[in-house]
Structures are given as C-alpha cells and as structure tokens.
Coordinates of N, CA and C in Angstrom, one line a residue:
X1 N -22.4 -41.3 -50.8 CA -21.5 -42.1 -50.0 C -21.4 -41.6 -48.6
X2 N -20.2 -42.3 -47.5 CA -20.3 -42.0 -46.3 C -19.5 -40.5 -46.2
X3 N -20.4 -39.3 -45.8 CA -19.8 -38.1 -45.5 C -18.9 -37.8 -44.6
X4 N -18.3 -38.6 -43.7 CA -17.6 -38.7 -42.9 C -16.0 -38.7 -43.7
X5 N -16.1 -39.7 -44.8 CA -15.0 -40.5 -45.7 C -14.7 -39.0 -46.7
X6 N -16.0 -38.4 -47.3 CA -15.5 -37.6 -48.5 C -14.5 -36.5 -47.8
X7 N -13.7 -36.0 -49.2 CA -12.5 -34.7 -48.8 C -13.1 -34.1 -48.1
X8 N -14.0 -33.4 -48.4 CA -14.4 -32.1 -47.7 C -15.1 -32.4 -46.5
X9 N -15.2 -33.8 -45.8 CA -15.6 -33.8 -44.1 C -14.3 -34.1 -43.9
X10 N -13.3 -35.0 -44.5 CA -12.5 -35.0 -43.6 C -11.6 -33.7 -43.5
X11 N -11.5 -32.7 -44.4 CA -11.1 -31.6 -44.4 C -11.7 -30.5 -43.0
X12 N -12.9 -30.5 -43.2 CA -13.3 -30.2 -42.2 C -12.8 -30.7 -40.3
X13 N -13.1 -31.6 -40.4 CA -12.7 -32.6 -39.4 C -11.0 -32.1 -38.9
X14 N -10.1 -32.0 -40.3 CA -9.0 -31.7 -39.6 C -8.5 -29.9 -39.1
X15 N -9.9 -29.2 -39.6 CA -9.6 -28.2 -39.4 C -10.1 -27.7 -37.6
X16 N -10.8 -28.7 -37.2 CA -11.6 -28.4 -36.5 C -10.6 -29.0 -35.2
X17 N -10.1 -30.0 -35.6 CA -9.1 -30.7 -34.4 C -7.6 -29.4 -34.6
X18 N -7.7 -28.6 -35.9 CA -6.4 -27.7 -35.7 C -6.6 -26.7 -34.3
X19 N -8.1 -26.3 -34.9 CA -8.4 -25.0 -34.1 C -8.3 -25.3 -32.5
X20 N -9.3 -26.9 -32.6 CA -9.1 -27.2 -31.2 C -7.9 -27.1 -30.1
X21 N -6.6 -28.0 -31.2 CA -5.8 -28.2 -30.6 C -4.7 -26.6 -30.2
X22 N -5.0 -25.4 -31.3 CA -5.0 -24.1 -31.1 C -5.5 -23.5 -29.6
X23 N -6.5 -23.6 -29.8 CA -7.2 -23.0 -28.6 C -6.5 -24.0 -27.5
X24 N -6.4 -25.5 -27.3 CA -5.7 -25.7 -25.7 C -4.5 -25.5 -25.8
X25 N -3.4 -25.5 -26.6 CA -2.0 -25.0 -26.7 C -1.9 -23.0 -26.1
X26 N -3.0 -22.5 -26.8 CA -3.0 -21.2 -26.3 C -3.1 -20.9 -24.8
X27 N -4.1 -21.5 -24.4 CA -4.8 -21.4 -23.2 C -3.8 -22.5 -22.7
X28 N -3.0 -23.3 -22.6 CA -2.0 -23.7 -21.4 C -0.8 -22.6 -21.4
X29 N -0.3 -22.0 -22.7 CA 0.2 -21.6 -22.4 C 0.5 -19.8 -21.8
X30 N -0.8 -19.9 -22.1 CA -1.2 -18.0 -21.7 C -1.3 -18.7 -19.5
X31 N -2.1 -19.7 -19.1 CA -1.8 -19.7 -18.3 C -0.4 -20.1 -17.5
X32 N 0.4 -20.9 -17.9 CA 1.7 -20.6 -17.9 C 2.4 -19.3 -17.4
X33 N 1.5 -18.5 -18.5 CA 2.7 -17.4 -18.1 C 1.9 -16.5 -17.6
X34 N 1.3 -16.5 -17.2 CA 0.0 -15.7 -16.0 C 0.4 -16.5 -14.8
X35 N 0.4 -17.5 -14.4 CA 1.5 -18.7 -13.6 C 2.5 -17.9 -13.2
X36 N 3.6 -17.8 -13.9 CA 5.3 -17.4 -13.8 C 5.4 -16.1 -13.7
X37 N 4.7 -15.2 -14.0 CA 4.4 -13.6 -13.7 C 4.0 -13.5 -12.5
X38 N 2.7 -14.1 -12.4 CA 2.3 -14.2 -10.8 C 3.0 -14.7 -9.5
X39 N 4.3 -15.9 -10.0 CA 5.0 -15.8 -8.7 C 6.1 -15.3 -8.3
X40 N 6.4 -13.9 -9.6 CA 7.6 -13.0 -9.8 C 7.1 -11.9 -9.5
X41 N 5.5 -11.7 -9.3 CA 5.0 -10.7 -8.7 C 5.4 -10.8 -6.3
X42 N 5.0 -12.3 -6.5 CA 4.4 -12.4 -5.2 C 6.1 -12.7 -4.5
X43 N 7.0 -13.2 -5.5 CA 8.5 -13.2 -5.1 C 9.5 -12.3 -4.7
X44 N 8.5 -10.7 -5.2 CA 9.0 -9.7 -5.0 C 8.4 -9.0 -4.3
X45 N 7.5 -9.3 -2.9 CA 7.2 -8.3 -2.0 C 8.0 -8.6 -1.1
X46 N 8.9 -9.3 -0.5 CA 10.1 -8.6 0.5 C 11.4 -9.7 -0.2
X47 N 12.3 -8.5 0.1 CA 13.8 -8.9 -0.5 C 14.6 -9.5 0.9
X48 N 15.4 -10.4 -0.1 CA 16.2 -11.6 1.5 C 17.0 -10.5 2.5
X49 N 17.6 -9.1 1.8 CA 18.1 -8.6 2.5 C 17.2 -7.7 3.7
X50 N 16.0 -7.3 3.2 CA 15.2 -6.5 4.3 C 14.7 -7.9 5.0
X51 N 14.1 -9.1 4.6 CA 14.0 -10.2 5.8 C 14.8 -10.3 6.7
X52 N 16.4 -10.7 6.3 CA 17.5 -10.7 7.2 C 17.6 -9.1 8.1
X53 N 17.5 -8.1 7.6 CA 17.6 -7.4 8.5 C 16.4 -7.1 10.0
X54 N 15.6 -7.4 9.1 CA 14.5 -7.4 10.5 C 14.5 -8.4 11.2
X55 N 16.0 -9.3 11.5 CA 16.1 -10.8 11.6 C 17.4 -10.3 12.7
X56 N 17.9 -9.3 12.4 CA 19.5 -9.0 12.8 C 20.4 -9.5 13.9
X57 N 19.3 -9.3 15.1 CA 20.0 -9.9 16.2 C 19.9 -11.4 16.2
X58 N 18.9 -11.5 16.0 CA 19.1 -13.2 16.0 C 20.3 -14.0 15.2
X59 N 20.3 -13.2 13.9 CA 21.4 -13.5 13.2 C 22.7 -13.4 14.2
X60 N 22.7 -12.3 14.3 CA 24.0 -12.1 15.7 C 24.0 -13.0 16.5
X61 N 23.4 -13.8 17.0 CA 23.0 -14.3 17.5 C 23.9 -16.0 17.3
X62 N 23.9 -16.4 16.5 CA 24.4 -17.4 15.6 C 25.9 -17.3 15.7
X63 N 26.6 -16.0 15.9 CA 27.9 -16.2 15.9 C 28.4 -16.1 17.2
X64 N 27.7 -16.5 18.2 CA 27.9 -17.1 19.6 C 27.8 -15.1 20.3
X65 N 27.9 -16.0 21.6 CA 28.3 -14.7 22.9 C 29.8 -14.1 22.6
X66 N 29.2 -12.7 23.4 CA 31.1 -12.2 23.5 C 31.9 -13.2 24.3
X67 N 33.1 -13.6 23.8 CA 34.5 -14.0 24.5 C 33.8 -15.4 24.1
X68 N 33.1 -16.0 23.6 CA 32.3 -17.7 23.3 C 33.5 -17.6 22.0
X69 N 33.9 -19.0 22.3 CA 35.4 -19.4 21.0 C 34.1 -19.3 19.7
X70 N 34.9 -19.9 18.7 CA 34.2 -19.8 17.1 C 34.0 -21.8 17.6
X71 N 34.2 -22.5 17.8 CA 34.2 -24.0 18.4 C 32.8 -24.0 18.4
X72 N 32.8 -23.3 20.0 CA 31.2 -23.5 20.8 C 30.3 -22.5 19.8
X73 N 30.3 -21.6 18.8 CA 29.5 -21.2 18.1 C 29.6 -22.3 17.3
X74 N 30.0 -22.9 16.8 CA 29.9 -24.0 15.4 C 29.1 -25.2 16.4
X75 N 29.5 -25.4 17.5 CA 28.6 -26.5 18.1 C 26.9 -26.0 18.4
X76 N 27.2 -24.9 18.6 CA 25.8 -24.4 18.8 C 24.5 -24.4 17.6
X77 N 25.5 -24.3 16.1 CA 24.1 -23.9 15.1 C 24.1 -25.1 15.4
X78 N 24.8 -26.6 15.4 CA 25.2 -27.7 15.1 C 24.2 -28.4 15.7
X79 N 23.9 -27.6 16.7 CA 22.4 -28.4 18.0 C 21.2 -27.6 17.6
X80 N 21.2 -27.0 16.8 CA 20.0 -26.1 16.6 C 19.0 -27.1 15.4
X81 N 17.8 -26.6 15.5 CA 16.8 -27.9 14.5 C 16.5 -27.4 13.3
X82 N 17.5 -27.5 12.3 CA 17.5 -26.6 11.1 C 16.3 -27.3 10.3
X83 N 15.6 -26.9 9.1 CA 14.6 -27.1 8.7 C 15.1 -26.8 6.6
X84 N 15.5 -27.4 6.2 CA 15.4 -26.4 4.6 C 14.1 -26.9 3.7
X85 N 13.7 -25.6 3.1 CA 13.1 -26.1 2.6 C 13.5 -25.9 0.8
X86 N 12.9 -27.1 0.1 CA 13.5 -27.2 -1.3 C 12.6 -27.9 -2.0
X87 N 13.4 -27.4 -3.3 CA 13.0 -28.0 -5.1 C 14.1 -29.0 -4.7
X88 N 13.8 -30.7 -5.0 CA 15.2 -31.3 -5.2 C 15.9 -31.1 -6.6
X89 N 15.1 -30.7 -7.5 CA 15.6 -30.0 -8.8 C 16.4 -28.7 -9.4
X90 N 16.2 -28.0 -7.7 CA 16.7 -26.8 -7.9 C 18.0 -26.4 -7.6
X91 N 18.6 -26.0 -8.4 CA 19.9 -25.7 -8.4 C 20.6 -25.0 -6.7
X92 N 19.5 -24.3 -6.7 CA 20.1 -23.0 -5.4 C 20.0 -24.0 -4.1
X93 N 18.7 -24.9 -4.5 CA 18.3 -25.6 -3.1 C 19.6 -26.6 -3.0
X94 N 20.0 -27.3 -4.3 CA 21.0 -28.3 -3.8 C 22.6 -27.7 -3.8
X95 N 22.9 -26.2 -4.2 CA 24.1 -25.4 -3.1 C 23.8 -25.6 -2.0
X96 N 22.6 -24.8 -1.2 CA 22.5 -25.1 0.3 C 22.9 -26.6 0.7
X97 N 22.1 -27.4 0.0 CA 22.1 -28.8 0.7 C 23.4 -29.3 0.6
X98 N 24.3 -29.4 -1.0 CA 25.7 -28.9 -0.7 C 26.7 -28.9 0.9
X99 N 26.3 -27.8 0.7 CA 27.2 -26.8 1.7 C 27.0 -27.5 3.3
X100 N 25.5 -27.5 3.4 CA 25.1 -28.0 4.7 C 25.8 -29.8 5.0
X101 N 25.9 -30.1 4.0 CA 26.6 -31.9 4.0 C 28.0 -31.5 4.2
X102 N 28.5 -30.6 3.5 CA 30.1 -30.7 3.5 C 30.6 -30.5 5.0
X103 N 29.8 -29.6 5.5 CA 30.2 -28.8 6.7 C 29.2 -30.0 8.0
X104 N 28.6 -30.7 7.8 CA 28.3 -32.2 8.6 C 27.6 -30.8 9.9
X105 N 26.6 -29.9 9.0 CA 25.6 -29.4 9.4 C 23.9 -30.4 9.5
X106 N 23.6 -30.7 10.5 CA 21.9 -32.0 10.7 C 20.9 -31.0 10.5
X107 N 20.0 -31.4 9.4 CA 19.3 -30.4 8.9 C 18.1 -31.7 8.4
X108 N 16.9 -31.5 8.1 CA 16.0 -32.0 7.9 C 15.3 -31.5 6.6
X109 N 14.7 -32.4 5.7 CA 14.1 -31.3 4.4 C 12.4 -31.8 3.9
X110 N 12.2 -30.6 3.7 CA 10.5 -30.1 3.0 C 10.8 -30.0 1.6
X111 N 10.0 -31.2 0.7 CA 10.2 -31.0 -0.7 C 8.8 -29.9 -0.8
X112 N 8.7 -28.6 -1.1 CA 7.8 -28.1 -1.8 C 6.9 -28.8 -3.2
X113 N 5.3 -28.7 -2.8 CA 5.0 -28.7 -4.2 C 4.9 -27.3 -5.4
X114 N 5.3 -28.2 -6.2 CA 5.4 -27.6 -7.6 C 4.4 -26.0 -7.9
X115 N 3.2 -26.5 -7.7 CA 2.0 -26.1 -8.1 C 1.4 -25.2 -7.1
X116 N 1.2 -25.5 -6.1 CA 0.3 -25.1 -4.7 C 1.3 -24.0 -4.1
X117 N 2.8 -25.0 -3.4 CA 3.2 -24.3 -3.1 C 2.9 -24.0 -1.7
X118 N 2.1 -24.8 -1.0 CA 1.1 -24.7 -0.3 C 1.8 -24.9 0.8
X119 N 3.0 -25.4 1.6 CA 4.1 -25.6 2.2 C 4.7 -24.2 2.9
X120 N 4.5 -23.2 1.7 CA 4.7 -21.8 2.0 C 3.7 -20.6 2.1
X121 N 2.5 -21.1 2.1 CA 1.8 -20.5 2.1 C 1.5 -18.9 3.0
X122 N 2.5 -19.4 4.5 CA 2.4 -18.6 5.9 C 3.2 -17.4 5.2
X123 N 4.4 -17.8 4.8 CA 5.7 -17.0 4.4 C 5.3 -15.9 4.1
X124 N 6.4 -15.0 4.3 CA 6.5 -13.6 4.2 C 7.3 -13.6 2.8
X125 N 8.7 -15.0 2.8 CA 9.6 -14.7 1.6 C 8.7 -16.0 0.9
X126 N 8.8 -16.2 -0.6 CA 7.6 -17.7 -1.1 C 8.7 -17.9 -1.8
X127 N 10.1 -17.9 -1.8 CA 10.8 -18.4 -3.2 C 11.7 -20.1 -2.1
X128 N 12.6 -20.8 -2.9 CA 13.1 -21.8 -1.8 C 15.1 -21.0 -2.7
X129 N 15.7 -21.7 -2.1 CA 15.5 -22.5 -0.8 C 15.4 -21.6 0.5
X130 N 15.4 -22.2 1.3 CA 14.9 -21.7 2.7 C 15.3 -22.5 3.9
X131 N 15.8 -21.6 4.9 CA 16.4 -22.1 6.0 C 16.0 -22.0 7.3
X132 N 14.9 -22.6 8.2 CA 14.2 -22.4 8.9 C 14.9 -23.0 10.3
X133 N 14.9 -22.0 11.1 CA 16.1 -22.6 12.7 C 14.9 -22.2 14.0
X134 N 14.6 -23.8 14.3 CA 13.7 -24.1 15.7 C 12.1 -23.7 15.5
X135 N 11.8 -24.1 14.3 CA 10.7 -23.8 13.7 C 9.7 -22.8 13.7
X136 N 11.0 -22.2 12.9 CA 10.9 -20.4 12.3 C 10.8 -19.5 12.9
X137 N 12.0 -20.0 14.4 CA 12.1 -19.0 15.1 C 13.0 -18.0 14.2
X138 N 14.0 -18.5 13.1 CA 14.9 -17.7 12.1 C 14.8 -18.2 11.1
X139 N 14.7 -17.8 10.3 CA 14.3 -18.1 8.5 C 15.4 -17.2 7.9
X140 N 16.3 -17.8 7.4 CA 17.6 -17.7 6.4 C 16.6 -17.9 4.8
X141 N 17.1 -17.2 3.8 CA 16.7 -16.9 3.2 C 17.6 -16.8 1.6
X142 N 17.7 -17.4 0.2 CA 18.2 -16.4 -0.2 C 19.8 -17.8 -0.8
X143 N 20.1 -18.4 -1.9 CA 21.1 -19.2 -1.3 C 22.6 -18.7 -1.1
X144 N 23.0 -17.6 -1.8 CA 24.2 -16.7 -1.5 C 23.9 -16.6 -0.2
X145 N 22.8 -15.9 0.5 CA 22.6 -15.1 1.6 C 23.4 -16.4 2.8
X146 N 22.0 -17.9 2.5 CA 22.1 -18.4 3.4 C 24.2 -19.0 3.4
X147 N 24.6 -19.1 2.6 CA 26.2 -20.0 2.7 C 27.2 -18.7 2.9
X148 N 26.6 -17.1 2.6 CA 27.1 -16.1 3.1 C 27.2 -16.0 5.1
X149 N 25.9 -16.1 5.2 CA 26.0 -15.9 6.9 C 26.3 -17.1 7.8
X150 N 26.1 -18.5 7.4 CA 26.8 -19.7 8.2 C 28.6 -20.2 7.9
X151 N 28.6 -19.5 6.8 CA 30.5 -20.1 6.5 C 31.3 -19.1 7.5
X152 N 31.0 -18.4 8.2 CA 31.9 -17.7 8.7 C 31.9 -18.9 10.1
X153 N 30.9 -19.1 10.7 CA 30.8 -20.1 11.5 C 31.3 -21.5 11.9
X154 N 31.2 -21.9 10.4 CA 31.9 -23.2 10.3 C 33.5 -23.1 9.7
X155 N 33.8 -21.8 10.3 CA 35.3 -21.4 10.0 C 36.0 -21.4 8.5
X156 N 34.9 -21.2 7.1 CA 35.4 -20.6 6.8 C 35.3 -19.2 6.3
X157 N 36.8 -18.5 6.1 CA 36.6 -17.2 5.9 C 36.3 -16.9 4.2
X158 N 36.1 -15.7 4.8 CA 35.3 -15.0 2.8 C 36.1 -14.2 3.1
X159 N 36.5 -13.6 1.1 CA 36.9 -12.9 0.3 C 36.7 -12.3 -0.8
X160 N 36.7 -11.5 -1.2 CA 36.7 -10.6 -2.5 C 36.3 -11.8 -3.4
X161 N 37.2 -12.5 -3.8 CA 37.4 -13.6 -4.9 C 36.0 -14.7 -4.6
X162 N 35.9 -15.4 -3.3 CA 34.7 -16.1 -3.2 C 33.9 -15.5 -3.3
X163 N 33.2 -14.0 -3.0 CA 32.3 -13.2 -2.9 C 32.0 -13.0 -4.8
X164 N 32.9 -12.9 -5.6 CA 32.9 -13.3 -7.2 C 32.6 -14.5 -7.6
X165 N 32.9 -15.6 -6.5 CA 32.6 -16.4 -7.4 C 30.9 -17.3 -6.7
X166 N 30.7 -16.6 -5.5 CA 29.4 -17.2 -5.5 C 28.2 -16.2 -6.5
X167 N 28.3 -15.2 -7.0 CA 27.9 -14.2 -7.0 C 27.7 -14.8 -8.9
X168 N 28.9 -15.5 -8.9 CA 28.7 -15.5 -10.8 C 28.1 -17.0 -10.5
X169 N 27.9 -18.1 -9.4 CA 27.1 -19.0 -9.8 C 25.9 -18.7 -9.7
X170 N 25.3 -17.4 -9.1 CA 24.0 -17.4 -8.5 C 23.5 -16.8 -10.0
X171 N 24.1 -15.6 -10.3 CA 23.4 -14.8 -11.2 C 23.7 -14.9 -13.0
X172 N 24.6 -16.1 -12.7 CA 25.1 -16.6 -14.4 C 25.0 -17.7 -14.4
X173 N 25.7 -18.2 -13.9 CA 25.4 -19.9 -14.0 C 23.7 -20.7 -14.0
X174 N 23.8 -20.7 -12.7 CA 22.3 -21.0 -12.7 C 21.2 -20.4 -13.9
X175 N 21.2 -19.5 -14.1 CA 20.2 -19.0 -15.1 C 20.7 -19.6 -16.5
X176 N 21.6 -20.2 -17.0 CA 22.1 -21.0 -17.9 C 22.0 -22.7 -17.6
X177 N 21.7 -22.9 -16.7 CA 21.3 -24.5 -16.3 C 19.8 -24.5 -16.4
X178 N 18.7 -23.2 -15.8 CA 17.8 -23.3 -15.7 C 17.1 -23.1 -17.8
X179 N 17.9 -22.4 -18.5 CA 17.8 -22.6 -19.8 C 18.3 -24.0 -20.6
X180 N 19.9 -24.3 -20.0 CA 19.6 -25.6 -21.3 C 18.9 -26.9 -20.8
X181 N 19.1 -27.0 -19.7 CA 18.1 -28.2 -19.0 C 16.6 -28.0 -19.6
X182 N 16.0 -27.1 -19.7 CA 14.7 -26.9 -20.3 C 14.2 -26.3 -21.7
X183 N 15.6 -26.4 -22.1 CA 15.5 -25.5 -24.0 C 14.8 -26.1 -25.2
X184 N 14.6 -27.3 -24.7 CA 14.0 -27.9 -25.6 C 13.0 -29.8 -24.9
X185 N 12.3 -29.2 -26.1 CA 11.3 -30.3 -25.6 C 12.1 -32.1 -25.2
X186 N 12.9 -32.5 -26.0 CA 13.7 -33.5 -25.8 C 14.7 -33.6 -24.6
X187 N 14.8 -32.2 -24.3 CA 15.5 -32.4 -22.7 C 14.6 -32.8 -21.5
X188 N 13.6 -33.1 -21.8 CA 12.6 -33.4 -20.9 C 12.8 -35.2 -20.3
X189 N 13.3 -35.9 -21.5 CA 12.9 -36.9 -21.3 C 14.3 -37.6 -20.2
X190 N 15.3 -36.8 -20.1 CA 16.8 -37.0 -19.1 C 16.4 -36.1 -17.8
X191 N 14.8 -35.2 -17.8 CA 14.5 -34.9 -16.5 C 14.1 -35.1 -15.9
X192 N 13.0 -36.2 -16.8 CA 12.4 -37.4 -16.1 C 12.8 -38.0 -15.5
X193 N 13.6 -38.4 -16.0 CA 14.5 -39.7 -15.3 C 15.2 -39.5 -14.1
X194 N 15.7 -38.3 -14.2 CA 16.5 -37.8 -12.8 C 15.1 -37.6 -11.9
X195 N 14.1 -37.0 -12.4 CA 13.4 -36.9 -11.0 C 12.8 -37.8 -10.5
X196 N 12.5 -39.3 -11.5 CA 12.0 -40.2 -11.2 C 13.3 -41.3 -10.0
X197 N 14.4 -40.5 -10.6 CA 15.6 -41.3 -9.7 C 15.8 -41.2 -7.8
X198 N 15.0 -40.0 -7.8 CA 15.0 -39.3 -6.3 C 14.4 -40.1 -5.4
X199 N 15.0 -40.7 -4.6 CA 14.5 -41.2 -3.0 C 13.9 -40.5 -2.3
X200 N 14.0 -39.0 -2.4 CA 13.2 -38.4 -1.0 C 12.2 -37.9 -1.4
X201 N 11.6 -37.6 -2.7 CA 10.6 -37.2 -3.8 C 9.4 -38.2 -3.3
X202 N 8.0 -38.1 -3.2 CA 6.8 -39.0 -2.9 C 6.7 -39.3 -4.2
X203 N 5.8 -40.2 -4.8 CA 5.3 -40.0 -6.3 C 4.3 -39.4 -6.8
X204 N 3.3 -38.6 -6.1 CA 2.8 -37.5 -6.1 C 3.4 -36.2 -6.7
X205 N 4.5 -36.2 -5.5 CA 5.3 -34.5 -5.7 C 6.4 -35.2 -7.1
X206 N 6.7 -36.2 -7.7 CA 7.0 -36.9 -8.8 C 6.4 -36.2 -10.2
X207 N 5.3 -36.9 -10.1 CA 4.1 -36.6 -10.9 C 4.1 -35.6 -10.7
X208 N 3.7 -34.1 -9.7 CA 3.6 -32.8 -10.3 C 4.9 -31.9 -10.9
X209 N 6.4 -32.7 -10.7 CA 7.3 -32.1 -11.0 C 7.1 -32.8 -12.7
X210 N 6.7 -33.9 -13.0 CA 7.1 -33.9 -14.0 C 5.7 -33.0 -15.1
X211 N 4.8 -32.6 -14.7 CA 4.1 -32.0 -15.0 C 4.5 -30.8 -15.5
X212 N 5.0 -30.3 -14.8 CA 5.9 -28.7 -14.8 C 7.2 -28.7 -15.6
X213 N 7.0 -29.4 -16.5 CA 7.8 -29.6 -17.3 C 7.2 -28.4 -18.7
X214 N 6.4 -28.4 -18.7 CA 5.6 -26.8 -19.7 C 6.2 -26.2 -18.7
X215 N 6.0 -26.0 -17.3 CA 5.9 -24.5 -17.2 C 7.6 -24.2 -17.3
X216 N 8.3 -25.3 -16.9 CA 9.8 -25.0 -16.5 C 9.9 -24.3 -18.1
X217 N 9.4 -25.5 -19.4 CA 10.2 -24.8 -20.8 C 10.3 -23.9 -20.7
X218 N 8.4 -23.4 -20.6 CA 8.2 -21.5 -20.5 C 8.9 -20.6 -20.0
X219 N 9.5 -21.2 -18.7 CA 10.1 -20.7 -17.8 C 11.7 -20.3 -18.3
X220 N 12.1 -21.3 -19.2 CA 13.3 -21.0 -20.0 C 13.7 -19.8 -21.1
X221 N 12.4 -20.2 -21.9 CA 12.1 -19.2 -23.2 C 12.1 -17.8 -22.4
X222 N 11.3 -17.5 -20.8 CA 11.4 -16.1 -20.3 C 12.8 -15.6 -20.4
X223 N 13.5 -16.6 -19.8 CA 14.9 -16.3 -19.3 C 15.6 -16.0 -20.4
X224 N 15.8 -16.9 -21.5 CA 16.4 -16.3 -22.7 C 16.0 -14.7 -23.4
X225 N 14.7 -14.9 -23.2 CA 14.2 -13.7 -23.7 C 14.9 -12.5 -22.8
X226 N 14.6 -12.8 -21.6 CA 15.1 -11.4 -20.7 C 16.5 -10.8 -20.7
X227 N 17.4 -12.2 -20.8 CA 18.6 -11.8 -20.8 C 19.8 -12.0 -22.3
X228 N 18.7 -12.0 -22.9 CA 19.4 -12.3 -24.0 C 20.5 -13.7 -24.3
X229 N 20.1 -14.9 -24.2 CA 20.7 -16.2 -23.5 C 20.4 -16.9 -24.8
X230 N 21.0 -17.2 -26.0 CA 20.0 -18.0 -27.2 C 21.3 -19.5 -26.6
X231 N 20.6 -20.5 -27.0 CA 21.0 -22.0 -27.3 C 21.3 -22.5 -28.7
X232 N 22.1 -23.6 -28.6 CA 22.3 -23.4 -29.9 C 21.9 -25.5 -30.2

C-alpha cells in the first residue's frame, strides 16, 4: 500500500515535524535571549547619573540665570525644542510623556524601532525614554532622572515621600506590569489590540512591535526569574 498512509511513515513524519519544530522553537528562543543579554550588556556602558553629570552645567543651566524668577525659567525650557524619544508601550516612556502633558511642556516624539533600534544608534546612553533639548545639545536621560530634574522648574517641589514614591514606581511597579502584561501567551492578544489602537505608531513599527511579542514573553520569564516575581 501507499507508505506515506502506513503507521510507521506517518510515525515517522510526525517525529520529524517534532524535531523540526524543536530545533526552530530552540533557536528562536536561544536568540531571544542572546537578543535581551546583548542590550543589558550595551545598556550598561554608561549610567544616567555619570551622563548627567558630564552634562552638569547645562543642566544648571535649565534652572535659569542668577536673580532670573522660577517664571522666566519655566518659560525658558518652555521655548526650548524638546525631542523624546520612546516605546509608545513603554511604561517609563509614557511617565515622561505624562508628566510633559500635565505640565503643558511642547515636546515632539521618536517612536524607536523595536528591533534595529537604529534611531539610537549615535547614543552614548541606548535605553528610552529619552529627552533630547535643541537637538542633543542636552540629552536627559533615565525616567526618575528626567521628571527628577524638570519638576523643580515647573514649580513643583520634591520630598522624601515623592522621592519614595517615584522610586517604588520605577523599581517595583513597572517591573510587575512589564511581567503580567507579558506572562502569558493569551495576554498577547489585549496587546495587540492596544498597539494596533495607536495613532502615532506607522504600521511598520506596528508590525515589528507586535512581533516582539516572544521577545517581550522572554523578557518576562527573565524578570521573574531574577527577582523572584511568580504570577498566578
């Protein structure tokens, strides 16, 4: 008869599509995480605080001249050509963006792609978001950092208590959004949708966000793993 039909080809046959399917599940996901190592390597050759400091006076700079009121400093960042650059998915990027709306700060935005990255390629710092003033004559960095150094400007003051509580959205919260948002394969299909919902998104940088939808999982399973974070 046809050997295609008997047990032992189709046995065969299904062992052959296991292995296959073995081998590309491995190999997407060993790159993956050769991927997500590699930009935790290249994320960590300068820290926002040594950027900002080789930045210093310019920063100084921002909170106006001596005897200049706190007014005409707030008018001043206010005329300046801010630049951010962002994930519209990313949590840190849409604090900044946040912050910069509440305070009726004019700022312009760079959706990064996914993949390439290629947007940042010049950079000294490669993570987002990012805050670029007169096209990079200052580069804010960092999203505590950046709503750290402009709130004093737009008059409001910091404390102990705010300094706690941006401090637990940066390093608890968010790392818990970036887990259950991507803990499982079915949360995929409500991330779709949100990123399919974005106006400022091309369908290009669409399509490669929703691609990265493996690496984000992976990117979850890291986080749990590292910090001990299970889902339930």
């Amino acid at each position: 008869g046809d050997r295609g039909s008997h047990p032992l080809g189709m046995l065969r046959r299904a062992v052959r599509w296991l292995v296959g399917g073995a081998v590309v599940i491995g190999g997407s996901g060993y790159a993956v995480h050769e991927m997500y190592w590699y930009r935790r390597r290249q994320n960590a050759l300068i820290a926002p605080t040594e950027l900002h400091n080789n930045q210093k006076w310019k920063i100084d700079e921002l909170y106006g001249a001596l005897g200049e009121s706190a007014k005409q400093a707030e008018k001043n960042l206010k005329a300046r050509k801010l630049v951010l650059y962002q994930y519209t998915t990313c949590p840190f990027s849409s604090k900044v963006r946040t912050f910069l709306d509440l305070n009726l700060i004019p700022y312009s935005k760079i959706e990064i792609d996914p993949f390439s990255r290629s947007q940042m390629k010049d950079f000294k710092y490669r993570k987002v978001p990012q805050v670029h003033f007169d096209d990079g004559e200052l580069v804010l960095v960092d999203s505590f950092e950046i709503v750290s150094i402009l709130a004093p400007i737009v008059g409001q003051k910091s404390n102990e208590d705010i300094h706690k509580w941006r401090d637990w959205a940066g390093n608890v919260l968010a790392k818990y959004l970036v887990v259950n948002l991507n803990s499982r394969i079915t949360d995929m299909g409500a991330n779709i949708r949100y990123i399919n919902s974005q106006p400022d998104m091309s369908r290009d940088t669409k399509a490669k966000f929703i691609a990265a939808g493996a690496m984000m999982f992976a990117v979850s399973q890291c986080v749990q793993t590292t910090h001990r974070m299970f889902t339930t």
